[in-house]
PDB file of N, CA and C in Angstrom:
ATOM      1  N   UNK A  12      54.524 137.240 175.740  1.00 92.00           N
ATOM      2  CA  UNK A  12      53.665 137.451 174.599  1.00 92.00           C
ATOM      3  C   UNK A  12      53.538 136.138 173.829  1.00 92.00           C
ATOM      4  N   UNK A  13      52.424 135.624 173.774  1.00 94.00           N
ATOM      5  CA  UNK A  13      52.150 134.714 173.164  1.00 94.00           C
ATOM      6  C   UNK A  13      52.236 134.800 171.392  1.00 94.00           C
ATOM      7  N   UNK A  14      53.367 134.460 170.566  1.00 96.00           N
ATOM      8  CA  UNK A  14      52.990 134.251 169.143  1.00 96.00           C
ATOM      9  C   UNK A  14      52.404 133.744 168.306  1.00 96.00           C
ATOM     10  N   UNK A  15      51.220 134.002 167.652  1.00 96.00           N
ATOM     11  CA  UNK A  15      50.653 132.982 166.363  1.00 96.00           C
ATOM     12  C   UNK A  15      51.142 133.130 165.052  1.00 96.00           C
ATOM     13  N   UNK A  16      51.619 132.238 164.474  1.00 97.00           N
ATOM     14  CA  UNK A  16      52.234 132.375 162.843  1.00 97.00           C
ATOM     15  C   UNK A  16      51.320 132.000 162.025  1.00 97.00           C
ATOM     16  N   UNK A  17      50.711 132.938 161.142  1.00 96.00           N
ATOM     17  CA  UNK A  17      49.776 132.853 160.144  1.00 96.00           C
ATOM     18  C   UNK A  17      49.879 133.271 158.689  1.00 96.00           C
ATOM     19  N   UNK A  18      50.968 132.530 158.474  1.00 96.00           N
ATOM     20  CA  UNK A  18      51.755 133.145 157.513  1.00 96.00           C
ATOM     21  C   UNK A  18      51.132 131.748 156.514  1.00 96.00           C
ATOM     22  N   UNK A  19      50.378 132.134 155.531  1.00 95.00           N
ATOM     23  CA  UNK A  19      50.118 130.911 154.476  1.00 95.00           C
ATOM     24  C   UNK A  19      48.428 130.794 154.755  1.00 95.00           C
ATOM     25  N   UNK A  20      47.722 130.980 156.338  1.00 95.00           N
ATOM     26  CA  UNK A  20      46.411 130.828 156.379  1.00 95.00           C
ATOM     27  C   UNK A  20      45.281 131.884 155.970  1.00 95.00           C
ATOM     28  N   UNK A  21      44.448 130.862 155.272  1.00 91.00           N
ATOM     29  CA  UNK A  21      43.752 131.911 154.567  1.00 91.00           C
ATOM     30  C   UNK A  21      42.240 131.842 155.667  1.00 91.00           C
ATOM     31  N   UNK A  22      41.350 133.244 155.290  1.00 88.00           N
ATOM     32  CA  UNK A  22      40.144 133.387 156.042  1.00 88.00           C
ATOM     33  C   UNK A  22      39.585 131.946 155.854  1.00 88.00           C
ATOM     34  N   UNK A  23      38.865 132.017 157.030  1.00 92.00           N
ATOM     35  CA  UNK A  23      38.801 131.875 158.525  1.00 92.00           C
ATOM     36  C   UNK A  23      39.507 131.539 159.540  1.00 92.00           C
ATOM     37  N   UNK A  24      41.001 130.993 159.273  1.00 95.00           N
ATOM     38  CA  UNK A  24      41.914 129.995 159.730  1.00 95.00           C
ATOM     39  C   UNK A  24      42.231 130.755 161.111  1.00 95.00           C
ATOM     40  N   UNK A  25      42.690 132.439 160.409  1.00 95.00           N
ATOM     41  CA  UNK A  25      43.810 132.763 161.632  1.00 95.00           C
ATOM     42  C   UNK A  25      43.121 133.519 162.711  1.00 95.00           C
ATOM     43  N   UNK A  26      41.515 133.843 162.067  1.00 95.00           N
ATOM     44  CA  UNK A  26      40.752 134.416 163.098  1.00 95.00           C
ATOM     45  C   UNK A  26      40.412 132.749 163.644  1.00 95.00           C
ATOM     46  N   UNK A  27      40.133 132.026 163.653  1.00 95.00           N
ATOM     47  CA  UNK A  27      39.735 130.511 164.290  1.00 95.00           C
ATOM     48  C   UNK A  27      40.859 130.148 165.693  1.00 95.00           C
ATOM     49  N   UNK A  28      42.391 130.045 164.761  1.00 95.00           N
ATOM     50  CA  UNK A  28      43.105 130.255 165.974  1.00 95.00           C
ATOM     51  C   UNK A  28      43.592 131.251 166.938  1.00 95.00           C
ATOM     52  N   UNK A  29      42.872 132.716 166.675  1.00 94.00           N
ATOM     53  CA  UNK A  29      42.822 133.738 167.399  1.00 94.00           C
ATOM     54  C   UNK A  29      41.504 133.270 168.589  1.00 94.00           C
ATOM     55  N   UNK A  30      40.694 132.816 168.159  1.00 93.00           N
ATOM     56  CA  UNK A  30      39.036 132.219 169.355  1.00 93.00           C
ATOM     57  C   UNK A  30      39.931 130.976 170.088  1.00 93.00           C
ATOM     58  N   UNK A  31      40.762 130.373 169.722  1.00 93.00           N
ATOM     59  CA  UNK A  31      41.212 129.196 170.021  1.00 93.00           C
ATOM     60  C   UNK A  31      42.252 129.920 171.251  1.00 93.00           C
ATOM     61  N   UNK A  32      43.181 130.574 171.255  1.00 91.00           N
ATOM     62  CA  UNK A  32      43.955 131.454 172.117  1.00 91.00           C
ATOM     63  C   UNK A  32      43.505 131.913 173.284  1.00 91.00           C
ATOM     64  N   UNK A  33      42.025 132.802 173.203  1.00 89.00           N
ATOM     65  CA  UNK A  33      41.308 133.918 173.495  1.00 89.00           C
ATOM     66  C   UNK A  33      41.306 133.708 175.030  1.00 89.00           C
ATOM     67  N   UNK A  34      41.657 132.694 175.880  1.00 91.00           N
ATOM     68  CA  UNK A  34      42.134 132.601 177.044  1.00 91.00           C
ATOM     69  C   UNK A  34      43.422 132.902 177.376  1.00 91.00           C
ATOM     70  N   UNK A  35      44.306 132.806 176.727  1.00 91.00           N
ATOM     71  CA  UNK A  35      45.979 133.682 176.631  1.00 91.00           C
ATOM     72  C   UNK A  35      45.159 135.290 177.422  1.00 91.00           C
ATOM     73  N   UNK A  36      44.445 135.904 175.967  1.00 91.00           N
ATOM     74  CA  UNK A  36      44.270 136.810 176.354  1.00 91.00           C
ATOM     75  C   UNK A  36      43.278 137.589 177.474  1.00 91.00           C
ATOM     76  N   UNK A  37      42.482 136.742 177.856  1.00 88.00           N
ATOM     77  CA  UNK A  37      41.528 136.813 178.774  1.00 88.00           C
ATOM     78  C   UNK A  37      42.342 136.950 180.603  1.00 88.00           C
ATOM     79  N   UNK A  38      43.399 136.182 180.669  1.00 90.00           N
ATOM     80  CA  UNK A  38      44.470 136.286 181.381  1.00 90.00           C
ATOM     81  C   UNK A  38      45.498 137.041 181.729  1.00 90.00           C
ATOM     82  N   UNK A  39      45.421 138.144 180.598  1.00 90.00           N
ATOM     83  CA  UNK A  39      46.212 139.363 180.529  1.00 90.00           C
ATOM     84  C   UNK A  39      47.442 139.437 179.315  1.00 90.00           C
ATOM     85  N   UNK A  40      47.700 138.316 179.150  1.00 94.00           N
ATOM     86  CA  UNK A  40      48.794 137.851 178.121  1.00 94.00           C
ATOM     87  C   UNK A  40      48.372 138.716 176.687  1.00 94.00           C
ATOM     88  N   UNK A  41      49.473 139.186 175.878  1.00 95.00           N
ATOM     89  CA  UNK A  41      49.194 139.919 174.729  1.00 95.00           C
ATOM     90  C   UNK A  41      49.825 138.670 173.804  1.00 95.00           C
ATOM     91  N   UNK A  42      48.841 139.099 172.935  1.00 96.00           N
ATOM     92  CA  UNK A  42      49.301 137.882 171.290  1.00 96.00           C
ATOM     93  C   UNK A  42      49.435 138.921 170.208  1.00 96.00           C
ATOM     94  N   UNK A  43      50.997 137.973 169.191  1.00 97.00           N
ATOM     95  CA  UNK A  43      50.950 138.990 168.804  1.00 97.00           C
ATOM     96  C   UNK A  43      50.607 138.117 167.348  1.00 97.00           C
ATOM     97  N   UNK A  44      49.513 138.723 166.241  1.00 97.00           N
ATOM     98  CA  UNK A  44      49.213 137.463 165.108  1.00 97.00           C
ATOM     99  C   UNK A  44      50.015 137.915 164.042  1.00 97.00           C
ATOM    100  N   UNK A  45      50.682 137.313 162.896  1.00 97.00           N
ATOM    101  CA  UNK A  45      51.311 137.283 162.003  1.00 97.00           C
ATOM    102  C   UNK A  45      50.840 136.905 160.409  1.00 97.00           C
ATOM    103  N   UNK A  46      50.809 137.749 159.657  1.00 96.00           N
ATOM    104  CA  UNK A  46      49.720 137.221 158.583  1.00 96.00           C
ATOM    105  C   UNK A  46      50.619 138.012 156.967  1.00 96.00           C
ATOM    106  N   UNK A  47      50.431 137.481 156.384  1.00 95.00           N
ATOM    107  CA  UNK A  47      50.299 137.777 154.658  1.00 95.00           C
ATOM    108  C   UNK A  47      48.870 137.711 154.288  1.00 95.00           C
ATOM    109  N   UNK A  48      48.275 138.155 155.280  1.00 92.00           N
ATOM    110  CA  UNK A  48      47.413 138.560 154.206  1.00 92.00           C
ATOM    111  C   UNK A  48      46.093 139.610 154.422  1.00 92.00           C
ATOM    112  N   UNK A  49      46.106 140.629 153.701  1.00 88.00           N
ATOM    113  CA  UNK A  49      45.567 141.963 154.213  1.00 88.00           C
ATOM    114  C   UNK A  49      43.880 141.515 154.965  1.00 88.00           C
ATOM    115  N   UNK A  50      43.206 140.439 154.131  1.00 90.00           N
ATOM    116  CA  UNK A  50      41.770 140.209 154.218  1.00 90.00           C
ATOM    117  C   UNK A  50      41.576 139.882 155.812  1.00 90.00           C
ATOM    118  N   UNK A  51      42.586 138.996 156.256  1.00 90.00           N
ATOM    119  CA  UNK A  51      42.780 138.604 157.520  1.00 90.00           C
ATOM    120  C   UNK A  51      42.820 139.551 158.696  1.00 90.00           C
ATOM    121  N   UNK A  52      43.763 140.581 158.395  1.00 88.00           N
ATOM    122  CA  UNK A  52      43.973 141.876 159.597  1.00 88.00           C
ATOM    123  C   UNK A  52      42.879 142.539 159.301  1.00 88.00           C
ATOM    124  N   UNK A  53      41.517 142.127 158.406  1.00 91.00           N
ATOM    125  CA  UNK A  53      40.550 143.517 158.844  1.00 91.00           C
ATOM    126  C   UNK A  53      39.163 142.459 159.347  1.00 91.00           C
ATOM    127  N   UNK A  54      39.283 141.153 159.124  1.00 93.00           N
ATOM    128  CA  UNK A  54      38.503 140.250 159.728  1.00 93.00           C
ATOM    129  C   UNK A  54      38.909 140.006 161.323  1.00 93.00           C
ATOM    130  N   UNK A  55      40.536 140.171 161.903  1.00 95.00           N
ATOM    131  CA  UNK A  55      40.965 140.079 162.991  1.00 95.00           C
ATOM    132  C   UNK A  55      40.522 141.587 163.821  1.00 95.00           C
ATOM    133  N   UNK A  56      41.059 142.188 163.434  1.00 94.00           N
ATOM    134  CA  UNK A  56      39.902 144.112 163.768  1.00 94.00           C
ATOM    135  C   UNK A  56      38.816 143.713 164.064  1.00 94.00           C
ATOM    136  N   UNK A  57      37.933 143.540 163.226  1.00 95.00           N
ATOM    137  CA  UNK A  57      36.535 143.501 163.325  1.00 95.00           C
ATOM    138  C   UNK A  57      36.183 142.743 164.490  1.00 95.00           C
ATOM    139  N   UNK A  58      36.987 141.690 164.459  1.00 95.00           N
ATOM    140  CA  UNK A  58      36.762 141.045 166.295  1.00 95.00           C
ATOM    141  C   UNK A  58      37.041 141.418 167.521  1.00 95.00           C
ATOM    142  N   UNK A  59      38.001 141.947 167.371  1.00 95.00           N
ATOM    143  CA  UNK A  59      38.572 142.645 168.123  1.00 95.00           C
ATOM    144  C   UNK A  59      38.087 143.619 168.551  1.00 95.00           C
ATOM    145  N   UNK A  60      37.760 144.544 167.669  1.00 95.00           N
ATOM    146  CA  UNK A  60      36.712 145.754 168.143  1.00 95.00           C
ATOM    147  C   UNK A  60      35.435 144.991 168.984  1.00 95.00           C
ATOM    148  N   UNK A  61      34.697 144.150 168.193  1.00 95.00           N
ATOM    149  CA  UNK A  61      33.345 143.794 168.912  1.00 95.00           C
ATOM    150  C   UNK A  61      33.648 143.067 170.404  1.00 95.00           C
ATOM    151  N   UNK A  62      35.004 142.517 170.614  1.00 93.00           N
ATOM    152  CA  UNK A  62      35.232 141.646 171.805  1.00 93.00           C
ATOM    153  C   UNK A  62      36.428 142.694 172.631  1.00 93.00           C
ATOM    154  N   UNK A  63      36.090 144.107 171.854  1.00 92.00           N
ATOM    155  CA  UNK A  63      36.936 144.824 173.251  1.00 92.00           C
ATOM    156  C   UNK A  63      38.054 145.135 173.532  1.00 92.00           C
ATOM    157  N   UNK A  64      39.043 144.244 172.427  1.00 94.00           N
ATOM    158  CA  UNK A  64      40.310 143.713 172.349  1.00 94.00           C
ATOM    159  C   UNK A  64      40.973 144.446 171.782  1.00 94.00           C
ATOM    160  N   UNK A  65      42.293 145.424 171.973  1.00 96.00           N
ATOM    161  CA  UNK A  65      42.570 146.459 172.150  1.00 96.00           C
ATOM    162  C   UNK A  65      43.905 146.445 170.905  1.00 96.00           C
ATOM    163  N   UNK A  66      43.920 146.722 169.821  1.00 95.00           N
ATOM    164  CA  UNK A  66      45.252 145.726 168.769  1.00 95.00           C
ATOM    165  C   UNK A  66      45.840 147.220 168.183  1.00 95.00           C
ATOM    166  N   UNK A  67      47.227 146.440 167.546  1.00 95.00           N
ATOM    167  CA  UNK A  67      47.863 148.024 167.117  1.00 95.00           C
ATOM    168  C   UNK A  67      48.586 146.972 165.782  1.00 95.00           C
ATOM    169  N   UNK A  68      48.847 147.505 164.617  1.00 94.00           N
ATOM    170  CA  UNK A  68      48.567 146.779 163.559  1.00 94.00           C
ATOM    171  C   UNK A  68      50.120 147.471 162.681  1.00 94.00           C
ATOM    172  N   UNK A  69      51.145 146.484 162.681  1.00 96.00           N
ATOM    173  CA  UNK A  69      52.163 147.216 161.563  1.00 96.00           C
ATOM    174  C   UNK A  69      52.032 146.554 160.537  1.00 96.00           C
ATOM    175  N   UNK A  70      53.332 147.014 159.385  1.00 96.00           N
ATOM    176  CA  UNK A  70      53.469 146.145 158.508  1.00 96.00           C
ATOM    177  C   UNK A  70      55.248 146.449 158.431  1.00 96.00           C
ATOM    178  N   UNK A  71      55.475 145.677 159.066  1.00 96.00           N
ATOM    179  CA  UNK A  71      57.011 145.733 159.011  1.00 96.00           C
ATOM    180  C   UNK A  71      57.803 145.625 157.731  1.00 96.00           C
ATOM    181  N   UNK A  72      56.957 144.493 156.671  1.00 96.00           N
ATOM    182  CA  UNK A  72      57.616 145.120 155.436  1.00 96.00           C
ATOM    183  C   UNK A  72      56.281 144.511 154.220  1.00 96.00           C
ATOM    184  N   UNK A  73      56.869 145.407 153.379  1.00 96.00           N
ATOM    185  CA  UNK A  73      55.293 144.805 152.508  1.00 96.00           C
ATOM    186  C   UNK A  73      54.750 143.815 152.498  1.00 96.00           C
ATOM    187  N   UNK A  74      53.692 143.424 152.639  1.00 94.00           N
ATOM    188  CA  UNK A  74      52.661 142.544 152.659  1.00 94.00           C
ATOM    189  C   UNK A  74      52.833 141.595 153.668  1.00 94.00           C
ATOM    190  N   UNK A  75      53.038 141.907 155.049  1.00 96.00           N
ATOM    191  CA  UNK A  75      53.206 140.860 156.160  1.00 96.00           C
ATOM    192  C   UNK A  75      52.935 141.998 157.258  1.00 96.00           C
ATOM    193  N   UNK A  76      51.370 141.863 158.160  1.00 96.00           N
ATOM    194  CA  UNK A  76      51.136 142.146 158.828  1.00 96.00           C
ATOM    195  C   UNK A  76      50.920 141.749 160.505  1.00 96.00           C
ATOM    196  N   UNK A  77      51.802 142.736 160.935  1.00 97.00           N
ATOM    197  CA  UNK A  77      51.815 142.029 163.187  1.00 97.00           C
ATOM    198  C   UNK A  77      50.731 142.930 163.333  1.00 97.00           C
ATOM    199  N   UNK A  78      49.724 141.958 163.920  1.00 97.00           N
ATOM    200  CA  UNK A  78      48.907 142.669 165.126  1.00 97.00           C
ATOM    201  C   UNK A  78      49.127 141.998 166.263  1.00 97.00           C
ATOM    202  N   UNK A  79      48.784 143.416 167.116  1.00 96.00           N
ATOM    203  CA  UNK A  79      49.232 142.529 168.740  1.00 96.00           C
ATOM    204  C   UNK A  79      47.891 142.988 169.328  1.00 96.00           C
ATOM    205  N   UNK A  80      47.518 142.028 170.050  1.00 96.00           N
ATOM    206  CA  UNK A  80      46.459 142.528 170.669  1.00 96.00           C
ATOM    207  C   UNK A  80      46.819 142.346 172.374  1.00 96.00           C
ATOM    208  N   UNK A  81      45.627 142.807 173.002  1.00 95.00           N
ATOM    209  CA  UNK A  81      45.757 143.204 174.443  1.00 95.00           C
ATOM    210  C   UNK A  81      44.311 143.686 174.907  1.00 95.00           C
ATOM    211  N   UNK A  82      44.047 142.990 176.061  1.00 91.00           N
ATOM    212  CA  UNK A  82      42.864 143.499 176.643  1.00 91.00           C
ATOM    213  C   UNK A  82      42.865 144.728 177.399  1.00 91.00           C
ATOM    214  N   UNK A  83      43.895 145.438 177.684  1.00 87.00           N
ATOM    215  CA  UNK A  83      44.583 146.819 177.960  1.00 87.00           C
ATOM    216  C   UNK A  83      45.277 147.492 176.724  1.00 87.00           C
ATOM    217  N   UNK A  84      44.565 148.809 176.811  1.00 83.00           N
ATOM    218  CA  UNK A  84      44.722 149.882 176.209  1.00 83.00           C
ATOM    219  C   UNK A  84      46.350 150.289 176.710  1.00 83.00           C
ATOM    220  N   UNK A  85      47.383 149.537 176.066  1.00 79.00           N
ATOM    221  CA  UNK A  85      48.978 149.537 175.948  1.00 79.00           C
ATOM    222  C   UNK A  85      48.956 150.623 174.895  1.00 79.00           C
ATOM    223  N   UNK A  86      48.141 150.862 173.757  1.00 76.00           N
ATOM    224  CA  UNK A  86      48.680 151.516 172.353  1.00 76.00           C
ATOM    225  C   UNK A  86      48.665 152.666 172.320  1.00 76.00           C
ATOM    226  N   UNK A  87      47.713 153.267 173.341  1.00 67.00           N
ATOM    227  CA  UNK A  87      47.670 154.878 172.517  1.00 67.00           C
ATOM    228  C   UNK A  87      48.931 155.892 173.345  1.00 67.00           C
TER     229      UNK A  87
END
């Protein structure tokens, strides 16, 4: 699983280095992105949905959100 730490980047940054990755995942590899900050996990969704990309979204503790994504349906 490939990790991105996006802890401090604000929109556009961590969706930028999510397009920057997008061969990790094109390869089968799951990423998993790391963020503080809510605006980010619904701009990272929104791509995700339109590019297919299959994500499952915690918040392990307040205000720091893992999404992992996967071009396979791993989540449901």
């Amino acid at each position: 699983m490939h990790h991105m730490d996006c802890l401090g980047d604000i929109c556009p940054l961590p969706l930028m280095k999510l397009m920057d990755c997008r061969d990790k995942l094109d390869k089968g590899e799951d990423v998993l992105l790391v963020t503080d900050h809510s605006c980010t996990s619904e701009s990272i969704l929104s791509y995700c949905q339109k590019q297919n990309i299959y994500t499952q979204v915690t918040q392990p503790i307040p205000g720091i959100w893992e999404i992992v994504m996967s071009k396979t349906d791993k989540f449901s």
